[in-house]
PDB file of C-alpha atoms in Angstrom:
ATOM      1  CA  UNK B   1     217.324 218.841 125.676  1.00 83.00           C
ATOM      2  CA  UNK B   2     220.347 220.887 125.735  1.00 93.00           C
ATOM      3  CA  UNK B   3     223.999 219.384 128.259  1.00 98.00           C
ATOM      4  CA  UNK B   4     226.401 221.922 129.395  1.00 98.00           C
ATOM      5  CA  UNK B   5     229.534 222.313 130.129  1.00 98.00           C
ATOM      6  CA  UNK B   6     230.374 224.630 133.022  1.00 98.00           C
ATOM      7  CA  UNK B   7     234.111 225.931 134.790  1.00 97.00           C
ATOM      8  CA  UNK B   8     235.824 227.711 137.538  1.00 98.00           C
ATOM      9  CA  UNK B   9     238.190 228.733 137.801  1.00 97.00           C
ATOM     10  CA  UNK B  10     241.302 231.191 139.453  1.00 97.00           C
ATOM     11  CA  UNK B  11     242.338 233.982 136.931  1.00 97.00           C
ATOM     12  CA  UNK B  12     245.385 236.746 137.984  1.00 97.00           C
ATOM     13  CA  UNK B  13     243.530 239.938 138.188  1.00 97.00           C
ATOM     14  CA  UNK B  14     246.125 242.207 135.795  1.00 97.00           C
ATOM     15  CA  UNK B  15     245.455 238.957 133.184  1.00 95.00           C
ATOM     16  CA  UNK B  16     242.145 240.147 132.557  1.00 97.00           C
ATOM     17  CA  UNK B  17     242.240 240.842 128.898  1.00 96.00           C
ATOM     18  CA  UNK B  18     244.939 238.002 128.319  1.00 93.00           C
ATOM     19  CA  UNK B  19     242.087 236.336 129.586  1.00 95.00           C
ATOM     20  CA  UNK B  20     239.415 237.407 127.800  1.00 96.00           C
ATOM     21  CA  UNK B  21     241.557 236.989 124.751  1.00 92.00           C
ATOM     22  CA  UNK B  22     242.258 233.043 125.117  1.00 91.00           C
ATOM     23  CA  UNK B  23     238.306 233.223 126.468  1.00 95.00           C
ATOM     24  CA  UNK B  24     237.693 234.291 122.355  1.00 95.00           C
ATOM     25  CA  UNK B  25     239.628 232.004 120.494  1.00 92.00           C
ATOM     26  CA  UNK B  26     237.935 228.921 122.190  1.00 93.00           C
ATOM     27  CA  UNK B  27     235.190 230.284 122.289  1.00 96.00           C
ATOM     28  CA  UNK B  28     234.904 230.161 118.444  1.00 96.00           C
ATOM     29  CA  UNK B  29     236.715 226.061 118.585  1.00 95.00           C
ATOM     30  CA  UNK B  30     233.707 225.514 120.810  1.00 96.00           C
ATOM     31  CA  UNK B  31     231.405 226.954 117.972  1.00 97.00           C
ATOM     32  CA  UNK B  32     233.170 225.882 115.099  1.00 96.00           C
ATOM     33  CA  UNK B  33     231.963 222.211 116.176  1.00 96.00           C
ATOM     34  CA  UNK B  34     228.372 222.455 117.254  1.00 97.00           C
ATOM     35  CA  UNK B  35     228.530 224.846 120.789  1.00 98.00           C
ATOM     36  CA  UNK B  36     224.924 226.773 120.770  1.00 98.00           C
ATOM     37  CA  UNK B  37     226.122 229.269 123.247  1.00 97.00           C
ATOM     38  CA  UNK B  38     229.746 230.232 125.277  1.00 98.00           C
ATOM     39  CA  UNK B  39     229.342 232.470 128.350  1.00 98.00           C
ATOM     40  CA  UNK B  40     232.415 234.461 130.329  1.00 98.00           C
ATOM     41  CA  UNK B  41     230.872 235.557 133.255  1.00 98.00           C
ATOM     42  CA  UNK B  42     234.255 237.472 135.614  1.00 98.00           C
ATOM     43  CA  UNK B  43     233.922 238.081 139.195  1.00 98.00           C
ATOM     44  CA  UNK B  44     232.192 240.690 139.909  1.00 97.00           C
ATOM     45  CA  UNK B  45     230.466 239.452 144.099  1.00 97.00           C
ATOM     46  CA  UNK B  46     231.912 236.074 144.647  1.00 97.00           C
ATOM     47  CA  UNK B  47     231.887 236.715 148.390  1.00 96.00           C
ATOM     48  CA  UNK B  48     234.600 234.173 150.274  1.00 94.00           C
ATOM     49  CA  UNK B  49     233.376 231.265 152.871  1.00 94.00           C
ATOM     50  CA  UNK B  50     233.875 229.213 155.591  1.00 93.00           C
ATOM     51  CA  UNK B  51     233.165 226.197 154.561  1.00 96.00           C
ATOM     52  CA  UNK B  52     232.816 226.263 150.543  1.00 96.00           C
ATOM     53  CA  UNK B  53     232.692 228.821 148.033  1.00 97.00           C
ATOM     54  CA  UNK B  54     234.135 229.277 144.665  1.00 97.00           C
ATOM     55  CA  UNK B  55     237.288 231.120 145.581  1.00 97.00           C
ATOM     56  CA  UNK B  56     237.582 227.907 148.497  1.00 97.00           C
ATOM     57  CA  UNK B  57     236.922 225.617 145.448  1.00 96.00           C
ATOM     58  CA  UNK B  58     239.529 227.383 142.649  1.00 97.00           C
ATOM     59  CA  UNK B  59     241.872 228.060 146.378  1.00 96.00           C
ATOM     60  CA  UNK B  60     241.791 231.806 144.946  1.00 97.00           C
ATOM     61  CA  UNK B  61     244.801 234.223 145.545  1.00 97.00           C
ATOM     62  CA  UNK B  62     244.472 237.260 147.054  1.00 96.00           C
ATOM     63  CA  UNK B  63     245.458 238.816 143.604  1.00 97.00           C
ATOM     64  CA  UNK B  64     243.023 236.845 141.463  1.00 97.00           C
ATOM     65  CA  UNK B  65     239.577 237.054 140.419  1.00 98.00           C
ATOM     66  CA  UNK B  66     236.698 233.816 140.572  1.00 98.00           C
ATOM     67  CA  UNK B  67     235.754 232.997 136.478  1.00 98.00           C
ATOM     68  CA  UNK B  68     232.669 231.014 136.094  1.00 98.00           C
ATOM     69  CA  UNK B  69     231.673 229.822 132.655  1.00 98.00           C
ATOM     70  CA  UNK B  70     229.864 227.757 130.636  1.00 98.00           C
ATOM     71  CA  UNK B  71     229.145 225.983 127.229  1.00 98.00           C
ATOM     72  CA  UNK B  72     225.519 224.739 126.012  1.00 98.00           C
ATOM     73  CA  UNK B  73     225.656 222.740 123.867  1.00 98.00           C
ATOM     74  CA  UNK B  74     222.345 220.850 121.596  1.00 97.00           C
ATOM     75  CA  UNK B  75     222.687 217.722 123.543  1.00 97.00           C
ATOM     76  CA  UNK B  76     225.819 215.460 125.627  1.00 97.00           C
ATOM     77  CA  UNK B  77     226.288 213.295 121.793  1.00 97.00           C
ATOM     78  CA  UNK B  78     226.725 216.575 120.317  1.00 97.00           C
ATOM     79  CA  UNK B  79     229.212 217.166 122.675  1.00 97.00           C
ATOM     80  CA  UNK B  80     231.163 214.520 123.307  1.00 96.00           C
ATOM     81  CA  UNK B  81     231.710 214.478 119.691  1.00 96.00           C
ATOM     82  CA  UNK B  82     233.003 217.935 119.688  1.00 96.00           C
ATOM     83  CA  UNK B  83     235.344 217.500 121.926  1.00 91.00           C
ATOM     84  CA  UNK B  84     237.560 215.064 120.952  1.00 89.00           C
ATOM     85  CA  UNK B  85     237.727 217.639 117.393  1.00 92.00           C
ATOM     86  CA  UNK B  86     237.938 220.830 119.840  1.00 89.00           C
ATOM     87  CA  UNK B  87     241.464 219.214 121.726  1.00 85.00           C
ATOM     88  CA  UNK B  88     243.632 217.863 118.248  1.00 88.00           C
ATOM     89  CA  UNK B  89     242.389 222.036 117.198  1.00 87.00           C
ATOM     90  CA  UNK B  90     245.739 223.406 116.029  1.00 86.00           C
ATOM     91  CA  UNK B  91     244.959 226.909 116.990  1.00 83.00           C
ATOM     92  CA  UNK B  92     244.333 225.392 120.432  1.00 79.00           C
ATOM     93  CA  UNK B  93     248.019 223.230 120.393  1.00 74.00           C
ATOM     94  CA  UNK B  94     250.097 225.672 122.339  1.00 66.00           C
ATOM     95  CA  UNK B  95     247.254 226.775 125.311  1.00 55.00           C
ATOM     96  CA  UNK B  96     248.393 224.054 126.967  1.00 54.00           C
ATOM     97  CA  UNK B  97     251.390 226.093 127.839  1.00 60.00           C
ATOM     98  CA  UNK B  98     250.246 229.638 127.516  1.00 74.00           C
ATOM     99  CA  UNK B  99     247.043 229.251 129.747  1.00 81.00           C
ATOM    100  CA  UNK B 100     246.526 232.861 131.360  1.00 86.00           C
ATOM    101  CA  UNK B 101     245.600 230.478 134.777  1.00 90.00           C
ATOM    102  CA  UNK B 102     246.829 227.837 136.347  1.00 90.00           C
ATOM    103  CA  UNK B 103     245.034 225.212 134.867  1.00 88.00           C
ATOM    104  CA  UNK B 104     245.381 222.567 137.869  1.00 92.00           C
ATOM    105  CA  UNK B 105     242.645 224.955 139.891  1.00 94.00           C
ATOM    106  CA  UNK B 106     240.690 224.668 137.411  1.00 95.00           C
ATOM    107  CA  UNK B 107     236.968 223.013 137.722  1.00 96.00           C
ATOM    108  CA  UNK B 108     234.824 221.259 135.276  1.00 96.00           C
ATOM    109  CA  UNK B 109     232.563 218.956 134.751  1.00 97.00           C
ATOM    110  CA  UNK B 110     229.608 218.342 132.320  1.00 97.00           C
ATOM    111  CA  UNK B 111     225.430 218.990 132.636  1.00 98.00           C
ATOM    112  CA  UNK B 112     222.223 217.371 131.368  1.00 96.00           C
ATOM    113  CA  UNK B 113     220.251 220.396 131.442  1.00 94.00           C
ATOM    114  CA  UNK B 114     217.039 220.099 133.940  1.00 94.00           C
ATOM    115  CA  UNK B 115     215.295 223.404 133.303  1.00 92.00           C
ATOM    116  CA  UNK B 116     215.447 226.286 130.987  1.00 88.00           C
ATOM    117  CA  UNK B 117     213.353 229.064 131.612  1.00 91.00           C
ATOM    118  CA  UNK B 118     213.511 232.017 129.103  1.00 85.00           C
TER     119      UNK B 118
END
């Protein structure tokens, strides 16, 4: 069964193009190491919540947009093998210093797929 890594972060709205450039680079590295699909979504209708919401979860500031992303892998095993290679990829060596978002507010996790309907 396929496996998915999910990500939610807040990006300065003014940095949309910088984020897209970053996302394209990361996506190409993921794909080279076995990812089936990389999806990046720019928040368009992401309401504030009173108890829980995407904006609350990432501590979105007034000038930021919520981004929701996922990477689909063939399996958890392939994903686990790929992550080590992705983290060692020289194209990403400077990414920690130049992330177009606050990495401390990034939410991520790996998920076993239960259902997929196309």
